[in-house]
Amino acid sequence: MNQIPNDQLELFSGELGRLFAAGPLRITLSCPQGSDVVYQKLVFKPSKYGFRLEKFTAKQVFHENLTAEDCKARVSEEYTGNYRELNALTEGEALTVKLSKGGKLFITRKKNAAKPAAPQLAHNRAKNYIIRESDRFPMLEDLGVLTGDGRVHSAMYDKFRQINRYIEFIDDIVRNDDREVWNIIDFGCGKSYLTFVLYHYLTEIRKVKAEIVGLDLKADVIKRCGELAERYGMTGLRFQLGDIHGYTPEKKPDMVISLHACDTATDFALANAVNWDTDYILAVPCCQHELNGGIDAPSLKLLTKYGILKERISALATDALRARAVEGRGYKTDVAEFIDIEHSPKNILLRARRAQLPSEAAKEKRKTEAKAELDALCALLGYTPLIVKLLYEA
């Protein structure tokens, strides 16, 4: 554990406060101290939930979501306890903090040579984006996406792009469907940037009625989102504390959304949506640990020998199984890029629309063909993931 004198701790606390006030775009902790430090480095980035923490071992990377407040505390705790170097980037400067063996901090700042591409982004938004910065959304100011004067916060340009990319996918569905009321369930809604924008898009831009339920396991998040919905008069938007597994809707949903539900939570969301005969399903999977931990494939030994490659192979195989499993249960499915890979490591979107099949025989034939393909891939992998069990086993 690092031994840092009190005066140096105060100095670090002041630097950390200034860093978060400026809006960090990236924070990296490196140079671990002590054999009991598990991760070689930690990387904090702004995300849907506030911040996303990437934890790197020699062969693997693990992810964790943090609120902005939790992120600041975590950076302080990890740096003062386990790491000797901090590198951070804001819109205006690069910050480096190094801790000597004697417990003294050395701090350097450099102005960024090039400004982020905010002007070009603003130009594109005005031309192409469905949700425009100039429209002003007070709820996005409360959620930290927009500043008080209606501009995108310096650390939230990627989030603003993601919001619009998300609404583009929704728009592809809604503009081709003439229903006047949309009943939607958002599993793992988190801080609900996208849920609030979805409600606004449906009710204000498309002028249709929306009944949306946001479901999450964090009581403080649900409470905060409920207060915001009430403040902005979003009477059709409700937030509930609950688990994806075992949830029963009050009525059949028209659309089920699951963005970044961790590991098998995505499988429960997909299976629930299919079993409810939901018309549309949108899912962005996250953290596919199940297959990564269970794969037993001697014929794929070279592909699974190295940790990071094994993780990627497991993620791709899992999503392929998910897409085909849903397809076999009567849906037309495809896989799209949710947002550019440089902005998010979890960028695969599974889209499904319930197909109109002519007969029960056609449904059974479709299911049988899919099951054969799923079984073949599972046999190759030496493991049957949860989505196959949920949709194809009694």
Short mmCIF file of C-alpha atoms in Angstrom, two decimals:
data_model
loop_
_atom_site.label_atom_id
_atom_site.label_comp_id
_atom_site.label_asym_id
_atom_site.label_seq_id
_atom_site.Cartn_x
_atom_site.Cartn_y
_atom_site.Cartn_z
CA MET A 1 0.00 0.00 0.00
CA ASN A 2 1.26 3.48 -0.85
CA GLN A 3 2.46 5.57 2.08
CA ILE A 4 1.50 9.18 1.30
CA PRO A 5 2.03 11.99 3.84
CA ASN A 6 -1.02 14.06 4.79
CA ASP A 7 0.22 17.19 3.01
CA GLN A 8 0.61 15.20 -0.21
CA LEU A 9 -2.84 13.68 0.23
CA GLU A 10 -4.31 17.18 0.44
CA LEU A 11 -2.41 18.15 -2.69
CA PHE A 12 -3.76 15.11 -4.54
CA SER A 13 -7.31 15.76 -3.33
CA GLY A 14 -7.13 19.29 -4.73
CA GLU A 15 -5.87 18.06 -8.10
CA LEU A 16 -8.61 15.43 -8.24
CA GLY A 17 -11.27 18.03 -7.50
CA ARG A 18 -10.02 20.28 -10.31
CA LEU A 19 -9.86 17.31 -12.68
CA PHE A 20 -13.50 16.32 -12.15
CA ALA A 21 -14.64 19.94 -12.26
CA ALA A 22 -13.06 20.23 -15.73
CA GLY A 23 -14.74 17.02 -16.94
CA PRO A 24 -12.26 14.15 -17.43
CA LEU A 25 -12.36 12.42 -20.81
CA ARG A 26 -10.10 9.62 -19.62
CA ILE A 27 -8.25 8.70 -16.40
CA THR A 28 -5.62 5.94 -16.29
CA LEU A 29 -4.00 4.53 -13.14
CA SER A 30 -0.84 2.48 -13.70
CA CYS A 31 2.39 1.30 -12.04
CA PRO A 32 0.77 -0.98 -9.42
CA GLN A 33 2.54 -1.34 -6.08
CA GLY A 34 2.54 -4.64 -4.19
CA SER A 35 2.00 -8.25 -5.24
CA ASP A 36 -1.60 -8.19 -4.02
CA VAL A 37 -2.72 -5.59 -6.63
CA VAL A 38 -4.83 -7.61 -9.09
CA TYR A 39 -4.99 -5.23 -12.06
CA GLN A 40 -2.05 -3.85 -14.04
CA LYS A 41 -3.95 -0.69 -14.85
CA LEU A 42 -7.38 0.92 -14.44
CA VAL A 43 -9.01 3.14 -17.06
CA PHE A 44 -12.01 5.37 -16.29
CA LYS A 45 -14.12 6.82 -19.14
CA PRO A 46 -17.43 8.73 -19.27
CA SER A 47 -20.34 6.39 -20.07
CA LYS A 48 -24.10 5.92 -19.92
CA TYR A 49 -23.93 5.30 -16.20
CA GLY A 50 -21.59 8.17 -15.38
CA PHE A 51 -18.25 6.43 -15.84
CA ARG A 52 -17.10 3.05 -17.09
CA LEU A 53 -14.13 1.39 -15.40
CA GLU A 54 -11.93 -0.98 -17.43
CA LYS A 55 -9.72 -3.23 -15.27
CA PHE A 56 -6.79 -4.84 -17.07
CA THR A 57 -4.94 -8.01 -16.07
CA ALA A 58 -2.14 -9.49 -18.17
CA LYS A 59 -4.62 -11.37 -20.36
CA GLN A 60 -8.11 -10.03 -19.72
CA VAL A 61 -10.11 -6.86 -19.23
CA PHE A 62 -13.10 -6.53 -16.90
CA HIS A 63 -15.71 -3.77 -16.81
CA GLU A 64 -17.61 -1.96 -14.08
CA ASN A 65 -20.08 0.94 -14.15
CA LEU A 66 -19.75 3.86 -11.72
CA THR A 67 -21.61 7.07 -11.00
CA ALA A 68 -19.57 10.27 -11.28
CA GLU A 69 -19.40 10.55 -7.49
CA ASP A 70 -18.36 6.92 -7.08
CA CYS A 71 -15.76 7.34 -9.81
CA LYS A 72 -14.05 10.22 -8.05
CA ALA A 73 -13.94 8.26 -4.79
CA ARG A 74 -12.67 5.16 -6.57
CA VAL A 75 -9.86 7.03 -8.32
CA SER A 76 -8.76 8.49 -5.00
CA GLU A 77 -8.95 5.15 -3.21
CA GLU A 78 -7.10 3.19 -5.89
CA TYR A 79 -4.37 5.75 -6.50
CA THR A 80 -3.56 6.39 -2.86
CA GLY A 81 -3.66 2.67 -2.12
CA ASN A 82 -2.39 0.72 -5.11
CA TYR A 83 -0.89 2.78 -7.95
CA ARG A 84 1.94 5.26 -8.44
CA GLU A 85 0.98 7.01 -11.67
CA LEU A 86 -2.16 8.82 -12.83
CA ASN A 87 -2.64 10.14 -16.36
CA ALA A 88 -5.77 12.11 -17.22
CA LEU A 89 -7.11 13.99 -20.20
CA THR A 90 -9.61 16.84 -20.20
CA GLU A 91 -10.71 19.02 -23.10
CA GLY A 92 -8.03 21.56 -22.25
CA GLU A 93 -5.05 19.70 -20.86
CA ALA A 94 -3.24 16.47 -20.05
CA LEU A 95 -2.45 15.82 -16.38
CA THR A 96 0.19 13.46 -14.96
CA VAL A 97 0.61 12.70 -11.26
CA LYS A 98 3.53 10.48 -10.19
CA LEU A 99 4.26 9.24 -6.69
CA SER A 100 7.92 8.79 -5.73
CA LYS A 101 9.12 6.00 -3.46
CA GLY A 102 9.53 8.60 -0.76
CA GLY A 103 5.84 9.54 -0.94
CA LYS A 104 6.19 12.83 -2.82
CA LEU A 105 3.87 13.77 -5.66
CA PHE A 106 5.20 15.15 -8.93
CA ILE A 107 2.50 16.89 -10.98
CA THR A 108 2.81 18.02 -14.58
CA ARG A 109 0.24 19.62 -16.88
CA LYS A 110 0.38 20.12 -20.61
CA LYS A 111 -2.10 21.96 -22.77
CA ASN A 112 -3.64 19.80 -25.47
CA ALA A 113 -2.00 20.47 -28.80
CA ALA A 114 -5.26 19.85 -30.64
CA LYS A 115 -8.78 20.59 -29.54
CA PRO A 116 -11.41 17.82 -29.68
CA ALA A 117 -13.53 17.79 -32.85
CA ALA A 118 -16.48 19.49 -31.18
CA PRO A 119 -17.13 22.12 -33.89
CA GLN A 120 -17.44 19.51 -36.65
CA LEU A 121 -19.70 17.42 -34.43
CA ALA A 122 -21.97 20.40 -33.81
CA HIS A 123 -22.13 21.03 -37.56
CA ASN A 124 -23.16 17.42 -38.20
CA ARG A 125 -25.76 17.51 -35.44
CA ALA A 126 -27.50 20.52 -36.95
CA LYS A 127 -27.75 18.78 -40.32
CA ASN A 128 -28.37 15.14 -39.55
CA TYR A 129 -29.30 14.38 -35.95
CA ILE A 130 -32.87 13.68 -34.85
CA ILE A 131 -32.14 15.00 -31.36
CA ARG A 132 -30.39 18.35 -31.82
CA GLU A 133 -28.36 20.30 -29.30
CA SER A 134 -30.27 23.46 -30.19
CA ASP A 135 -33.60 21.88 -29.21
CA ARG A 136 -32.72 22.18 -25.51
CA PHE A 137 -33.66 19.32 -23.18
CA PRO A 138 -33.72 20.32 -19.50
CA MET A 139 -33.69 16.66 -18.44
CA LEU A 140 -30.38 16.18 -20.28
CA GLU A 141 -28.99 19.13 -18.33
CA ASP A 142 -30.05 17.43 -15.09
CA LEU A 143 -28.46 14.19 -16.25
CA GLY A 144 -25.18 15.97 -17.06
CA VAL A 145 -25.23 15.62 -20.85
CA LEU A 146 -25.88 19.30 -21.57
CA THR A 147 -24.44 22.33 -19.82
CA GLY A 148 -26.66 25.03 -18.35
CA ASP A 149 -26.53 27.07 -21.55
CA GLY A 150 -27.71 24.15 -23.68
CA ARG A 151 -24.40 22.95 -25.14
CA VAL A 152 -23.09 19.38 -24.94
CA HIS A 153 -20.76 18.96 -21.97
CA SER A 154 -17.14 18.54 -23.03
CA ALA A 155 -17.00 15.00 -21.61
CA MET A 156 -20.33 13.96 -23.12
CA TYR A 157 -19.94 14.32 -26.89
CA ASP A 158 -19.69 10.56 -27.29
CA LYS A 159 -22.81 10.15 -25.17
CA PHE A 160 -24.68 12.68 -27.31
CA ARG A 161 -23.69 10.79 -30.46
CA GLN A 162 -24.82 7.54 -28.84
CA ILE A 163 -28.19 9.09 -27.95
CA ASN A 164 -28.79 10.05 -31.56
CA ARG A 165 -27.59 6.72 -32.92
CA TYR A 166 -30.02 5.01 -30.56
CA ILE A 167 -32.92 7.21 -31.66
CA GLU A 168 -32.07 6.49 -35.31
CA PHE A 169 -32.63 2.77 -34.66
CA ILE A 170 -35.91 3.53 -32.87
CA ASP A 171 -36.95 5.84 -35.70
CA ASP A 172 -36.41 3.06 -38.26
CA ILE A 173 -39.09 1.11 -36.39
CA VAL A 174 -41.58 3.80 -35.39
CA ARG A 175 -41.83 5.65 -38.72
CA ASN A 176 -42.82 2.38 -40.41
CA ASP A 177 -45.43 1.40 -37.80
CA ASP A 178 -48.72 3.28 -37.53
CA ARG A 179 -49.68 2.36 -33.97
CA GLU A 180 -50.70 5.35 -31.85
CA VAL A 181 -49.66 3.94 -28.46
CA TRP A 182 -46.29 2.34 -27.66
CA ASN A 183 -45.95 0.11 -24.62
CA ILE A 184 -42.22 -0.34 -23.92
CA ILE A 185 -40.10 -2.03 -21.25
CA ASP A 186 -36.51 -0.88 -20.77
CA PHE A 187 -34.56 -3.53 -18.85
CA GLY A 188 -31.54 -2.24 -16.92
CA CYS A 189 -32.38 1.39 -17.65
CA GLY A 190 -29.60 2.78 -15.43
CA LYS A 191 -29.47 6.59 -15.22
CA SER A 192 -31.88 6.60 -18.18
CA TYR A 193 -30.38 9.12 -20.57
CA LEU A 194 -31.80 7.06 -23.40
CA THR A 195 -35.11 6.28 -21.73
CA PHE A 196 -35.91 9.97 -21.21
CA VAL A 197 -34.90 10.82 -24.77
CA LEU A 198 -36.97 7.91 -26.12
CA TYR A 199 -40.06 9.21 -24.31
CA HIS A 200 -39.44 12.71 -25.64
CA TYR A 201 -38.92 11.39 -29.17
CA LEU A 202 -42.18 9.41 -29.16
CA THR A 203 -44.41 12.00 -27.50
CA GLU A 204 -42.94 15.27 -28.81
CA ILE A 205 -41.39 14.41 -32.17
CA ARG A 206 -43.58 11.51 -33.35
CA LYS A 207 -46.66 12.76 -31.47
CA VAL A 208 -47.75 9.31 -30.28
CA LYS A 209 -48.60 8.11 -26.79
CA ALA A 210 -45.92 6.23 -24.87
CA GLU A 211 -46.14 4.01 -21.80
CA ILE A 212 -42.56 3.15 -20.79
CA VAL A 213 -41.39 1.18 -17.75
CA GLY A 214 -37.71 1.50 -16.80
CA LEU A 215 -36.47 -1.41 -14.69
CA ASP A 216 -33.21 -1.45 -12.70
CA LEU A 217 -31.71 -2.98 -9.55
CA LYS A 218 -30.34 0.25 -8.06
CA ALA A 219 -32.81 1.91 -5.68
CA ASP A 220 -31.09 5.30 -5.72
CA VAL A 221 -31.10 5.39 -9.53
CA ILE A 222 -34.79 4.45 -9.71
CA LYS A 223 -35.66 7.11 -7.14
CA ARG A 224 -33.74 9.82 -9.00
CA CYS A 225 -35.23 8.92 -12.39
CA GLY A 226 -38.74 8.83 -10.95
CA GLU A 227 -38.28 12.31 -9.53
CA LEU A 228 -37.07 13.62 -12.90
CA ALA A 229 -39.99 12.04 -14.76
CA GLU A 230 -42.41 13.67 -12.35
CA ARG A 231 -40.62 17.04 -12.59
CA TYR A 232 -40.94 17.11 -16.37
CA GLY A 233 -44.51 15.88 -16.46
CA MET A 234 -43.66 12.61 -18.22
CA THR A 235 -46.77 10.85 -16.97
CA GLY A 236 -46.30 7.82 -19.20
CA LEU A 237 -42.76 7.14 -17.95
CA ARG A 238 -42.40 4.99 -14.82
CA PHE A 239 -39.38 3.50 -13.08
CA GLN A 240 -39.49 0.34 -11.00
CA LEU A 241 -36.99 -1.48 -8.82
CA GLY A 242 -36.76 -5.04 -10.10
CA ASP A 243 -34.84 -7.86 -11.73
CA ILE A 244 -35.00 -8.78 -15.41
CA HIS A 245 -35.35 -12.43 -14.44
CA GLY A 246 -38.89 -13.20 -13.34
CA TYR A 247 -40.39 -9.82 -14.23
CA THR A 248 -44.04 -9.92 -15.36
CA PRO A 249 -45.46 -6.96 -17.31
CA GLU A 250 -48.91 -5.57 -16.71
CA LYS A 251 -49.69 -5.91 -20.42
CA LYS A 252 -48.00 -7.22 -23.54
CA PRO A 253 -45.13 -4.89 -24.55
CA ASP A 254 -44.77 -3.62 -28.09
CA MET A 255 -41.03 -3.22 -27.65
CA VAL A 256 -38.42 -4.54 -25.22
CA ILE A 257 -35.10 -2.75 -24.85
CA SER A 258 -32.02 -4.02 -23.03
CA LEU A 259 -28.88 -1.88 -23.25
CA HIS A 260 -25.68 -3.13 -21.62
CA ALA A 261 -27.38 -5.62 -19.31
CA CYS A 262 -24.44 -7.56 -17.87
CA ASP A 263 -23.75 -11.14 -18.93
CA THR A 264 -26.83 -13.45 -18.75
CA ALA A 265 -29.19 -10.57 -17.88
CA THR A 266 -29.34 -9.98 -21.65
CA ASP A 267 -30.47 -13.60 -22.12
CA PHE A 268 -33.32 -13.21 -19.64
CA ALA A 269 -34.40 -9.99 -21.35
CA LEU A 270 -34.39 -11.65 -24.79
CA ALA A 271 -36.19 -14.75 -23.55
CA ASN A 272 -38.85 -12.71 -21.75
CA ALA A 273 -39.45 -10.60 -24.85
CA VAL A 274 -39.81 -13.67 -27.06
CA ASN A 275 -42.14 -15.44 -24.65
CA TRP A 276 -44.35 -12.34 -24.45
CA ASP A 277 -44.57 -12.22 -28.29
CA THR A 278 -43.09 -8.72 -28.22
CA ASP A 279 -43.16 -7.14 -31.67
CA TYR A 280 -39.73 -5.46 -31.49
CA ILE A 281 -36.58 -6.23 -29.50
CA LEU A 282 -33.42 -4.12 -29.22
CA ALA A 283 -30.48 -5.39 -27.16
CA VAL A 284 -26.88 -4.26 -26.74
CA PRO A 285 -25.19 -7.11 -24.83
CA CYS A 286 -22.40 -6.55 -22.33
CA CYS A 287 -19.83 -8.64 -20.47
CA GLN A 288 -20.39 -12.14 -21.89
CA HIS A 289 -18.68 -13.99 -19.05
CA GLU A 290 -20.79 -17.16 -19.23
CA LEU A 291 -19.31 -18.70 -22.39
CA ASN A 292 -15.87 -17.28 -21.65
CA GLY A 293 -15.83 -19.27 -18.42
CA GLY A 294 -17.46 -22.42 -19.79
CA ILE A 295 -16.04 -22.90 -23.29
CA ASP A 296 -14.34 -26.29 -23.74
CA ALA A 297 -13.29 -26.54 -27.37
CA PRO A 298 -10.05 -28.46 -28.16
CA SER A 299 -10.49 -27.78 -31.88
CA LEU A 300 -10.48 -24.02 -31.13
CA LYS A 301 -7.48 -24.18 -28.81
CA LEU A 302 -5.49 -21.61 -30.76
CA LEU A 303 -8.37 -19.13 -30.70
CA THR A 304 -8.96 -19.56 -26.96
CA LYS A 305 -5.33 -19.77 -25.84
CA TYR A 306 -4.92 -16.02 -25.32
CA GLY A 307 -7.17 -14.23 -22.84
CA ILE A 308 -8.24 -11.24 -24.89
CA LEU A 309 -8.88 -13.36 -28.00
CA LYS A 310 -10.85 -15.87 -25.97
CA GLU A 311 -12.98 -13.05 -24.59
CA ARG A 312 -13.73 -11.73 -28.08
CA ILE A 313 -14.45 -15.15 -29.56
CA SER A 314 -16.80 -15.87 -26.64
CA ALA A 315 -18.59 -12.56 -27.09
CA LEU A 316 -19.08 -13.03 -30.85
CA ALA A 317 -20.20 -16.64 -30.47
CA THR A 318 -22.65 -15.71 -27.71
CA ASP A 319 -24.22 -12.93 -29.76
CA ALA A 320 -24.45 -15.19 -32.83
CA LEU A 321 -26.27 -17.79 -30.71
CA ARG A 322 -28.58 -15.11 -29.31
CA ALA A 323 -29.48 -13.75 -32.74
CA ARG A 324 -30.15 -17.22 -34.20
CA ALA A 325 -32.03 -18.39 -31.10
CA VAL A 326 -34.42 -15.44 -31.28
CA GLU A 327 -34.76 -15.87 -35.05
CA GLY A 328 -35.73 -19.49 -34.64
CA ARG A 329 -38.54 -18.52 -32.32
CA GLY A 330 -40.33 -16.50 -34.99
CA TYR A 331 -38.38 -13.28 -35.45
CA LYS A 332 -36.50 -11.59 -38.24
CA THR A 333 -33.17 -10.63 -36.67
CA ASP A 334 -30.05 -8.76 -37.63
CA VAL A 335 -26.88 -7.53 -35.97
CA ALA A 336 -25.77 -3.92 -36.39
CA GLU A 337 -23.06 -1.58 -35.10
CA PHE A 338 -24.58 0.44 -32.29
CA ILE A 339 -21.87 3.12 -32.28
CA ASP A 340 -18.33 3.42 -33.61
CA ILE A 341 -15.97 1.01 -31.84
CA GLU A 342 -13.70 3.92 -30.82
CA HIS A 343 -16.49 5.27 -28.63
CA SER A 344 -17.63 2.06 -26.93
CA PRO A 345 -16.13 -1.45 -26.65
CA LYS A 346 -19.67 -2.87 -26.48
CA ASN A 347 -21.02 -1.82 -29.83
CA ILE A 348 -23.10 -4.77 -31.11
CA LEU A 349 -26.85 -4.21 -31.40
CA LEU A 350 -29.20 -7.17 -31.79
CA ARG A 351 -32.44 -6.15 -33.52
CA ALA A 352 -35.47 -8.40 -33.88
CA ARG A 353 -38.91 -7.95 -35.39
CA ARG A 354 -41.63 -10.55 -34.92
CA ALA A 355 -42.31 -12.24 -38.25
CA GLN A 356 -45.74 -13.10 -39.62
CA LEU A 357 -45.46 -16.84 -40.27
CA PRO A 358 -48.24 -18.52 -42.29
CA SER A 359 -48.86 -21.54 -40.06
CA GLU A 360 -47.88 -23.50 -36.95
CA ALA A 361 -46.04 -25.91 -39.22
CA ALA A 362 -43.94 -23.05 -40.56
CA LYS A 363 -43.15 -21.95 -37.01
CA GLU A 364 -42.09 -25.45 -36.01
CA LYS A 365 -39.93 -25.86 -39.11
CA ARG A 366 -38.21 -22.56 -38.40
CA LYS A 367 -37.57 -23.58 -34.80
CA THR A 368 -36.22 -27.02 -35.75
CA GLU A 369 -33.79 -25.60 -38.30
CA ALA A 370 -32.50 -23.03 -35.82
CA LYS A 371 -32.12 -25.64 -33.08
CA ALA A 372 -29.95 -27.79 -35.37
CA GLU A 373 -27.61 -24.85 -36.08
CA LEU A 374 -27.49 -23.87 -32.41
CA ASP A 375 -26.70 -27.43 -31.33
CA ALA A 376 -23.89 -27.66 -33.89
CA LEU A 377 -22.19 -24.50 -32.65
CA CYS A 378 -22.70 -25.43 -29.00
CA ALA A 379 -21.10 -28.84 -29.68
CA LEU A 380 -18.10 -27.10 -31.25
CA LEU A 381 -17.80 -24.78 -28.26
CA GLY A 382 -18.29 -27.56 -25.73
CA TYR A 383 -20.87 -25.47 -23.89
CA THR A 384 -24.55 -24.53 -24.18
CA PRO A 385 -25.19 -20.90 -23.18
CA LEU A 386 -28.25 -19.85 -21.22
CA ILE A 387 -30.14 -18.29 -24.17
CA VAL A 388 -30.40 -21.70 -25.88
CA LYS A 389 -31.67 -23.32 -22.70
CA LEU A 390 -34.23 -20.59 -22.08
CA LEU A 391 -35.72 -20.64 -25.59
CA TYR A 392 -35.29 -24.29 -26.63
CA GLU A 393 -35.52 -26.41 -23.50
CA ALA A 394 -38.74 -26.95 -21.59
#
